Coordinates of C-alpha atoms and ligand atoms in Angstrom, one line a residue:
M1 CA 0.0 0.0 0.0
N2 CA 0.9 3.6 -0.6
E3 CA 3.5 4.5 2.1
N4 CA 2.1 8.0 2.7
Y5 CA -1.4 6.7 3.1
Q6 CA -0.2 4.1 5.5
K7 CA 1.3 6.9 7.6
F8 CA -2.0 8.8 7.4
L9 CA -3.8 5.8 8.7
S10 CA -1.5 5.5 11.7
Y11 CA -2.3 9.1 12.6
Q12 CA -6.0 8.2 12.3
E13 CA -5.4 5.3 14.6
R14 CA -3.7 7.4 17.2
I15 CA -6.5 10.0 17.1
A16 CA -9.1 7.2 17.5
A17 CA -7.2 5.8 20.5
Y18 CA -7.5 9.2 22.3
D19 CA -11.1 9.5 21.2
M20 CA -11.8 6.1 22.7
A21 CA -10.3 7.2 26.0
F22 CA -12.2 10.5 26.0
T23 CA -15.4 8.8 25.1
L24 CA -15.1 6.2 27.8
L25 CA -14.3 8.9 30.4
N26 CA -17.3 10.9 29.3
W27 CA -19.5 7.9 29.4
D28 CA -18.3 7.1 32.9
Q29 CA -18.9 10.7 34.0
T30 CA -22.4 10.6 32.6
T31 CA -23.5 7.1 33.8
A32 CA -21.4 5.9 36.7
A33 CA -18.8 8.2 38.3
P34 CA -19.5 9.7 41.8
R35 CA -20.9 13.2 41.5
G36 CA -18.1 14.7 43.5
S37 CA -15.5 13.6 40.9
S38 CA -16.4 15.9 38.1
E39 CA -14.1 18.8 38.9
T40 CA -10.9 16.8 39.3
T41 CA -11.7 14.5 36.4
G42 CA -12.5 17.6 34.3
H43 CA -9.1 19.1 35.2
L44 CA -7.2 16.0 34.2
L45 CA -9.3 15.7 31.0
G46 CA -8.1 19.2 30.2
V47 CA -4.5 18.1 30.6
L48 CA -5.1 15.0 28.4
S49 CA -6.8 17.2 25.7
G50 CA -3.7 19.4 25.6
E51 CA -1.5 16.3 24.9
F52 CA -4.0 15.1 22.3
Y53 CA -4.0 18.5 20.5
Q54 CA -0.4 17.8 19.3
I55 CA -1.6 14.9 17.1
P56 CA -4.1 16.5 14.7
T57 CA -2.0 19.7 14.5
D58 CA 1.4 17.9 14.0
P59 CA 3.1 19.6 11.0
E60 CA 4.2 16.2 9.7
Y61 CA 0.6 15.1 9.6
R62 CA -0.4 18.2 7.7
K63 CA 2.4 17.6 5.2
I64 CA 1.2 14.0 4.6
V65 CA -2.4 15.1 4.1
E66 CA -1.2 17.9 1.8
E67 CA 0.8 15.5 -0.4
L68 CA -2.0 12.9 -0.4
S69 CA -4.4 15.6 -1.6
H70 CA -2.6 15.5 -5.0
D71 CA -2.3 11.7 -5.1
E72 CA -4.2 10.3 -8.0
T73 CA -3.5 6.7 -7.1
L74 CA -6.0 6.7 -4.2
A75 CA -9.4 5.0 -4.3
P76 CA -12.5 7.3 -4.4
D77 CA -13.3 6.7 -0.7
E78 CA -9.7 7.3 0.3
K79 CA -9.6 10.6 -1.7
E80 CA -12.8 11.6 0.0
L81 CA -11.4 11.0 3.5
I82 CA -8.2 13.0 2.6
R83 CA -10.3 15.8 1.2
K84 CA -12.3 16.1 4.4
T85 CA -9.2 15.9 6.6
A86 CA -7.5 18.6 4.5
R87 CA -10.5 20.8 4.7
S88 CA -10.8 20.7 8.5
Q89 CA -7.0 21.2 8.9
K90 CA -7.2 24.2 6.7
Q91 CA -10.0 25.7 8.7
M92 CA -8.3 24.9 12.0
A93 CA -5.2 26.7 10.8
A94 CA -7.2 29.7 9.6
L95 CA -8.6 30.3 13.0
P96 CA -6.2 32.2 15.4
A97 CA -5.7 30.3 18.6
D98 CA -6.9 33.1 20.8
V99 CA -10.2 33.4 18.9
Y100 CA -10.7 29.7 19.2
A101 CA -10.0 29.8 23.0
A102 CA -12.3 32.8 23.4
S103 CA -15.1 31.0 21.6
I104 CA -14.8 28.0 24.0
E105 CA -14.8 30.3 26.9
L106 CA -17.8 32.2 25.6
G107 CA -19.7 28.9 25.1
N108 CA -19.2 28.0 28.7
R109 CA -20.3 31.3 30.0
S110 CA -23.4 31.5 27.8
T111 CA -24.5 28.0 28.4
H112 CA -24.5 28.8 32.1
A113 CA -26.4 32.1 31.5
W114 CA -28.9 30.1 29.4
E115 CA -29.5 27.6 32.2
E116 CA -30.2 30.4 34.6
A117 CA -32.4 32.3 32.1
K118 CA -34.4 29.2 31.3
K119 CA -34.9 28.4 35.0
N120 CA -36.1 32.0 35.7
N121 CA -37.9 32.4 32.4
D122 CA -35.8 35.5 31.8
F123 CA -34.8 36.0 28.1
A124 CA -33.5 39.5 28.8
S125 CA -30.7 38.2 31.0
F126 CA -29.6 35.8 28.2
A127 CA -29.9 38.3 25.3
P128 CA -26.4 39.8 25.7
F129 CA -24.8 36.4 25.6
L130 CA -26.8 35.4 22.5
R131 CA -25.7 38.6 20.8
D132 CA -22.0 37.7 21.6
E133 CA -22.5 34.2 20.3
I134 CA -23.9 35.6 17.0
E135 CA -21.0 38.0 16.7
M136 CA -18.5 35.2 17.5
T137 CA -20.0 33.0 14.8
K138 CA -19.7 35.8 12.3
K139 CA -16.1 36.4 13.3
I140 CA -15.1 32.7 13.0
A141 CA -16.9 32.5 9.6
N142 CA -14.9 35.6 8.5
Y143 CA -11.6 33.7 9.2
Q144 CA -12.7 30.4 7.7
N145 CA -15.0 31.3 4.8
D146 CA -12.8 31.3 1.6
T147 CA -15.7 30.2 -0.5
G148 CA -17.4 33.5 -1.3
M149 CA -20.7 32.1 0.0
P150 CA -23.1 34.3 2.0
I151 CA -22.5 33.9 5.7
Y152 CA -25.5 31.7 6.5
D153 CA -24.8 29.5 3.5
F154 CA -21.3 29.0 4.8
I155 CA -22.6 28.1 8.3
L156 CA -25.1 25.7 6.9
N157 CA -22.4 24.1 4.6
Q158 CA -20.1 23.6 7.6
N159 CA -22.8 21.5 9.3
E160 CA -24.1 19.7 6.2
E161 CA -21.9 19.9 3.1
G162 CA -23.8 20.8 -0.1
F163 CA -26.9 22.1 1.7
T164 CA -27.4 25.8 1.3
M165 CA -30.4 28.2 1.7
E166 CA -31.5 27.5 -1.8
K167 CA -32.1 23.8 -1.1
L168 CA -33.4 24.4 2.4
D169 CA -35.9 27.1 1.3
A170 CA -37.3 24.7 -1.2
F171 CA -37.5 21.9 1.5
F172 CA -39.1 24.0 4.2
G173 CA -41.4 25.7 1.7
M174 CA -42.8 22.4 0.8
L175 CA -43.4 21.6 4.5
R176 CA -45.1 25.0 5.0
E177 CA -47.4 24.4 2.1
R178 CA -48.3 20.8 2.7
I179 CA -47.6 19.7 6.3
V180 CA -49.1 22.8 8.1
P181 CA -52.6 22.1 6.6
L182 CA -52.2 18.4 7.0
L183 CA -51.6 18.8 10.7
K184 CA -54.7 20.9 11.1
S185 CA -56.9 18.3 9.4
C186 CA -55.4 15.5 11.5
E187 CA -56.0 17.4 14.8
A188 CA -59.6 17.9 13.9
K189 CA -60.0 14.1 13.8
N190 CA -57.8 13.2 16.7
G191 CA -60.8 12.7 19.1
K192 CA -61.6 9.5 17.2
I193 CA -58.3 7.8 18.1
R194 CA -58.4 5.7 21.3
T195 CA -55.6 6.6 23.8
D196 CA -56.9 5.5 27.2
F197 CA -54.3 2.6 27.4
M198 CA -51.4 4.9 26.7
K199 CA -51.9 6.6 30.1
K200 CA -51.8 3.4 32.2
K201 CA -48.9 2.2 34.2
Y202 CA -46.3 -0.1 32.5
P203 CA -43.9 -1.5 35.1
V204 CA -40.3 -0.7 34.2
D205 CA -38.9 -4.3 34.7
R206 CA -41.2 -5.6 32.0
Q207 CA -40.5 -2.6 29.7
R208 CA -36.8 -3.5 30.0
T209 CA -37.4 -7.1 28.9
F210 CA -39.4 -5.8 25.9
N211 CA -36.8 -3.2 24.9
E212 CA -33.9 -5.6 24.9
S213 CA -35.7 -8.0 22.6
L214 CA -36.7 -5.1 20.4
A215 CA -33.1 -3.9 20.0
K216 CA -32.2 -7.4 18.9
H217 CA -35.2 -7.6 16.6
I218 CA -34.1 -4.6 14.6
G219 CA -30.5 -5.9 14.3
F220 CA -28.5 -4.1 17.0
D221 CA -25.7 -6.4 17.8
L222 CA -25.6 -6.7 21.6
N223 CA -22.4 -8.7 21.5
R224 CA -20.7 -5.5 20.2
G225 CA -23.0 -3.0 21.9
L226 CA -25.1 -2.4 25.1
I227 CA -28.1 -0.6 26.4
A228 CA -27.7 1.5 29.6
E229 CA -30.2 3.8 31.4
Y230 CA -29.9 7.5 31.5
M231 CA -32.4 10.3 31.5
H232 CA -31.5 11.5 28.0
P233 CA -31.3 8.9 25.3
F234 CA -28.1 9.0 23.3
T235 CA -25.6 6.9 21.3
T236 CA -21.9 6.8 21.8
Q237 CA -19.2 4.7 20.2
L238 CA -15.7 3.7 21.5
H239 CA -15.1 2.0 18.2
L240 CA -17.1 -0.1 15.8
D241 CA -17.0 -3.1 18.2
D242 CA -18.3 -1.2 21.2
V243 CA -21.3 1.0 20.5
R244 CA -23.5 2.0 23.4
I245 CA -27.0 3.4 23.6
T246 CA -29.0 4.8 26.5
T247 CA -32.7 4.7 27.1
Y248 CA -35.0 6.0 29.8
Y249 CA -37.9 4.1 31.4
D250 CA -40.9 6.0 32.7
E251 CA -43.7 3.7 33.9
N252 CA -46.3 6.4 32.8
V253 CA -45.0 6.9 29.3
F254 CA -44.2 3.4 28.0
D255 CA -43.9 4.3 24.3
S256 CA -41.1 6.8 25.0
A257 CA -38.5 4.1 25.8
I258 CA -39.7 1.9 22.8
F259 CA -39.1 4.6 20.2
S260 CA -35.9 5.9 21.8
T261 CA -34.5 2.4 21.7
I262 CA -35.3 2.0 18.1
H263 CA -34.0 5.6 17.3
E264 CA -30.7 5.1 19.1
G265 CA -30.5 1.6 17.8
G266 CA -30.6 3.0 14.3
H267 CA -27.7 5.3 15.0
A268 CA -25.8 2.4 16.7
M269 CA -26.2 0.0 13.8
F270 CA -24.7 2.6 11.4
E271 CA -21.6 2.7 13.6
Q272 CA -21.4 -1.1 14.0
D273 CA -21.9 -1.8 10.3
R274 CA -19.2 0.4 8.8
D275 CA -16.4 -0.9 6.6
R276 CA -13.6 -2.3 8.7
K277 CA -11.2 -0.5 6.4
Y278 CA -12.4 2.7 8.3
A279 CA -12.6 1.2 11.7
F280 CA -11.0 4.3 13.1
V281 CA -13.3 6.9 11.4
P282 CA -16.7 7.1 13.1
A283 CA -19.7 7.5 10.8
A284 CA -20.7 10.4 13.0
A285 CA -17.7 12.3 11.7
N286 CA -19.3 12.5 8.2
S287 CA -22.8 14.0 8.0
M288 CA -25.2 14.4 10.8
G289 CA -28.1 14.4 8.3
I290 CA -27.2 10.9 7.0
H291 CA -26.8 9.6 10.6
E292 CA -30.1 11.0 11.6
S293 CA -31.7 9.4 8.6
Q294 CA -30.8 6.0 9.9
S295 CA -32.3 6.7 13.4
R296 CA -35.5 8.2 11.9
L297 CA -35.9 5.5 9.2
N298 CA -35.8 2.8 11.9
E299 CA -37.9 4.8 14.4
N300 CA -40.6 6.2 12.2
M301 CA -40.8 4.7 8.7
M302 CA -40.2 1.1 9.9
G303 CA -40.8 1.3 13.7
R304 CA -44.2 3.0 13.6
S305 CA -45.6 1.0 10.7
L306 CA -48.5 -1.4 11.1
S307 CA -46.5 -4.3 9.5
F308 CA -43.6 -3.9 11.9
W309 CA -46.0 -4.3 14.9
K310 CA -47.9 -7.2 13.5
P311 CA -45.5 -9.9 14.9
L312 CA -44.4 -7.8 17.9
Y313 CA -47.7 -6.6 19.3
P314 CA -48.8 -10.0 20.6
K315 CA -45.6 -10.1 22.6
L316 CA -46.3 -6.7 24.1
Q317 CA -49.9 -7.8 24.9
E318 CA -48.5 -10.9 26.7
L319 CA -46.2 -8.7 28.8
F320 CA -48.9 -6.2 29.7
P321 CA -52.2 -8.1 29.6
E322 CA -53.8 -5.8 32.2
N323 CA -53.4 -2.8 29.9
L324 CA -53.5 -4.2 26.4
S325 CA -55.7 -7.3 26.2
D326 CA -58.7 -5.4 24.9
V327 CA -56.7 -3.2 22.6
T328 CA -56.5 -4.2 18.9
L329 CA -53.3 -3.9 16.8
E330 CA -54.9 -1.1 14.8
E331 CA -55.9 0.8 17.9
F332 CA -52.3 0.5 19.2
W333 CA -50.9 1.6 15.8
R334 CA -53.1 4.7 15.6
A335 CA -52.2 5.7 19.2
I336 CA -48.5 5.5 18.7
N337 CA -48.8 7.7 15.6
R338 CA -51.4 10.3 16.7
P339 CA -50.0 13.7 15.9
Q340 CA -50.5 16.7 18.2
A341 CA -48.8 20.1 18.1
G342 CA -46.8 20.8 21.2
L343 CA -44.4 23.4 22.5
I344 CA -41.2 21.3 22.9
R345 CA -39.2 20.1 20.0
C346 CA -37.7 17.1 21.8
D347 CA -41.2 15.7 22.6
A348 CA -42.6 16.3 19.1
D349 CA -44.2 13.5 17.1
E350 CA -43.3 12.5 13.6
L351 CA -45.7 15.0 11.8
T352 CA -44.9 18.1 13.8
Y353 CA -41.1 17.6 14.4
C354 CA -40.0 19.3 11.2
L355 CA -42.2 22.3 11.8
H356 CA -40.2 22.9 15.0
I357 CA -37.0 22.9 13.0
M358 CA -38.5 25.2 10.4
V359 CA -39.1 27.8 13.1
R360 CA -35.4 27.6 14.1
Y361 CA -34.2 27.7 10.5
E362 CA -36.2 30.8 9.6
I363 CA -35.1 32.6 12.7
E364 CA -31.4 31.8 12.1
K365 CA -31.8 33.0 8.5
K366 CA -33.1 36.3 9.7
I367 CA -30.4 36.6 12.3
F368 CA -27.5 36.1 9.8
M369 CA -29.0 37.5 6.6
E370 CA -31.1 40.4 8.0
D371 CA -29.3 41.3 11.3
Y372 CA -32.6 40.8 13.0
P373 CA -32.6 42.4 16.5
V374 CA -32.0 39.9 19.3
E375 CA -34.5 41.5 21.7
K376 CA -37.3 41.0 19.1
L377 CA -36.6 37.2 18.7
P378 CA -39.0 35.9 21.4
A379 CA -42.0 37.7 19.7
L380 CA -40.9 36.3 16.3
W381 CA -40.6 32.8 17.8
N382 CA -44.1 33.0 19.4
Q383 CA -45.7 34.3 16.2
M384 CA -44.2 31.4 14.2
Y385 CA -45.5 28.8 16.6
K386 CA -48.9 30.3 16.2
D387 CA -48.7 30.4 12.4
Y388 CA -47.2 26.9 11.8
L389 CA -48.2 24.8 14.8
G390 CA -51.3 26.7 15.8
I391 CA -50.4 27.1 19.5
D392 CA -49.8 29.9 21.9
V393 CA -46.4 30.0 23.7
P394 CA -47.1 30.7 27.4
D395 CA -43.5 31.9 28.3
D396 CA -39.9 31.9 26.9
A397 CA -38.8 28.9 29.0
H398 CA -41.2 26.8 26.9
G399 CA -40.4 28.9 23.8
I400 CA -37.2 30.4 22.6
L401 CA -35.2 29.3 25.7
Q402 CA -36.0 25.6 25.4
D403 CA -32.9 24.4 23.4
V404 CA -29.3 24.6 24.5
H405 CA -27.8 24.8 21.0
W406 CA -27.7 28.6 20.4
S407 CA -26.0 29.2 23.8
D408 CA -23.1 27.1 22.6
G409 CA -22.9 28.8 19.2
L410 CA -24.5 25.9 17.4
F411 CA -26.1 27.8 14.5
G412 CA -26.9 26.0 11.3
Y413 CA -27.1 22.7 13.2
F414 CA -30.9 22.3 13.5
P415 CA -31.7 21.8 9.8
S416 CA -29.7 18.5 9.8
Y417 CA -32.4 17.0 12.1
A418 CA -35.1 17.8 9.5
L419 CA -32.9 16.7 6.6
G420 CA -32.5 13.3 8.3
N421 CA -36.2 12.7 8.0
A422 CA -36.3 13.7 4.3
I423 CA -33.2 11.6 3.5
A424 CA -34.8 8.6 5.3
A425 CA -38.0 8.9 3.3
Q426 CA -36.0 9.0 0.0
L427 CA -34.1 5.9 1.0
Y428 CA -37.2 4.1 2.1
H429 CA -38.9 4.8 -1.2
T430 CA -36.1 3.1 -3.0
M431 CA -35.9 0.3 -0.6
A432 CA -39.6 -0.4 -1.2
K433 CA -38.9 -0.9 -4.9
E434 CA -36.1 -3.4 -4.1
I435 CA -37.6 -5.5 -1.3
D436 CA -41.1 -6.3 0.0
I437 CA -40.7 -4.3 3.2
D438 CA -44.2 -4.9 4.6
G439 CA -44.1 -8.6 3.7
E440 CA -40.7 -9.0 5.5
L441 CA -41.7 -7.0 8.5
E442 CA -45.0 -8.9 8.9
K443 CA -43.0 -12.2 8.9
G444 CA -40.9 -10.7 11.8
N445 CA -37.9 -10.2 9.5
A446 CA -36.7 -6.7 10.3
E447 CA -33.3 -8.0 9.5
A448 CA -34.2 -7.6 5.7
V449 CA -34.4 -3.8 6.3
H450 CA -31.2 -3.8 8.3
Q451 CA -29.3 -5.8 5.7
W452 CA -30.4 -3.4 2.9
L453 CA -29.3 -0.4 4.9
C454 CA -26.1 -2.1 5.8
E455 CA -25.2 -2.8 2.2
K456 CA -26.4 0.5 0.7
V457 CA -25.7 3.0 3.4
H458 CA -23.8 1.8 6.5
H459 CA -20.9 0.2 4.8
K460 CA -19.5 3.3 3.1
G461 CA -22.0 5.9 4.3
G462 CA -19.7 7.2 7.0
I463 CA -17.2 8.4 4.4
M464 CA -19.0 9.4 1.2
P465 CA -20.9 12.8 0.9
V466 CA -24.7 12.6 1.3
G467 CA -25.3 13.8 -2.2
E468 CA -23.2 10.9 -3.6
I469 CA -24.8 8.3 -1.4
L470 CA -28.3 9.4 -2.5
Q471 CA -27.3 9.6 -6.1
K472 CA -25.8 6.1 -6.0
V473 CA -28.6 4.4 -4.0
T474 CA -31.7 6.3 -5.2
G475 CA -30.5 7.5 -8.6
E476 CA -31.1 11.1 -7.9
D477 CA -30.0 14.1 -5.8
F478 CA -31.7 15.1 -2.5
N479 CA -35.5 15.2 -3.2
P480 CA -37.8 16.2 -0.2
Q481 CA -40.9 15.3 -2.3
Y482 CA -40.7 11.7 -1.1
Y483 CA -40.9 12.9 2.5
V484 CA -44.0 15.0 2.1
D485 CA -45.7 12.3 0.0
Y486 CA -44.9 9.7 2.7
M487 CA -46.4 11.9 5.4
E488 CA -49.5 12.6 3.5
K489 CA -50.1 9.0 2.6
K490 CA -49.3 7.8 6.2
F491 CA -51.4 10.4 8.0
T492 CA -54.3 10.0 5.6
A493 CA -54.3 6.2 6.2
L494 CA -54.1 6.7 10.0
Y495 CA -57.6 8.1 10.1
E496 CA -59.2 5.8 7.5
G497 CA -62.2 3.8 8.6
L498 CA -62.5 5.8 11.9
E499 CA -66.0 6.8 12.7
Ligands
ZN501 ZN1 -30.8 11.0 16.6

């Protein structure tokens, strides 16, 4: 093999070794470490980070990547990996060290200010920090943007390469036109959906039994992964043979653990299934949109379908006969899909989720393209929730202050969540042409869906650009039409035959 490329891989391996250690230490801090340990552990982690910083910034490493950038003998996926590494090295070098340090420091201060502001429902106390975060984002973009793109396009492109305002305006425009009225017509018929059994108690030990078998059912390899319990569900990977997810059991909301297990399981399988050639490059390092497409496809398109539940629902009934013995499969399926506009993005159902993202996208666009005044943002937020979701926001804690992202300078990040849904629908549409999805799911063979994703997406999907994956697998570029069509079809069927 190419000697330079071999050297590059050994740098990648060293970076992965440090990442593994940091990830395990963070996992331990989150799930197991004594509460009093955080300050000293945090200090020592800082020391370790300083040591680690030497590796990706090593001039020798930069030289190797620079030479490989002109190496025509590399395979396409190797070239792509080098291109991405060169791009991030260039951006890191363009940013003065003191600006970088100031941005980290500002992030810590504003996140603290946001926590207080949310607790006290006091946007005014957070506003100066938000203003500073916006200025800092512009400043960083000024150093790094050598593309000539307008600032918000540059920010979006940093988060999701190839996705700019032009594509996102078309996407969100379609949602505004077709999903906003669809939600209204669904809500008018919601009274016909039976939900009494959703509010009963489902003991946690039996939920645990069900969720473990569910994770196996969808194809999560528990020999190379595990499920732990934590109040916020997330996925983390030490490497492709150790991928961990968390779930949270609440005896009053039993479907929450079920769908977070499937969601995080979707993320986890992407990490487990990637090509061993890139064992040290996590799929999460590529595009967040493609990663989210895998969790959403599993959770919503497959995991909330009638055919998926046909073989599983009798098992759930057996575990909870006191709640479910008189509930039919169709009644269960309608209840787990019933859409209802709410205030909080994290709790949103499949139909309303993207509308929450649309609000954040439109506000960010106004911030960066129109210099919209920060003090007027809460009123703008509330108006958009009224227009798109049809609800009144009672206070800023349940409105503009609900998400942590902006306090940490994470602008341009939200659209990826929505793109994930649309990418998932596009992939699912192609999958349905190649395999009999419903037939396989009804037989209890969710593995058929997993294998298709593994071969078409997971294997190389952590390396290749989203546009290229979509082009190769579906034969066309990103097309949100499939997503809106899917939603209209699904939510029309949901109310059929209900009187
Ligand atoms: Zn996710």
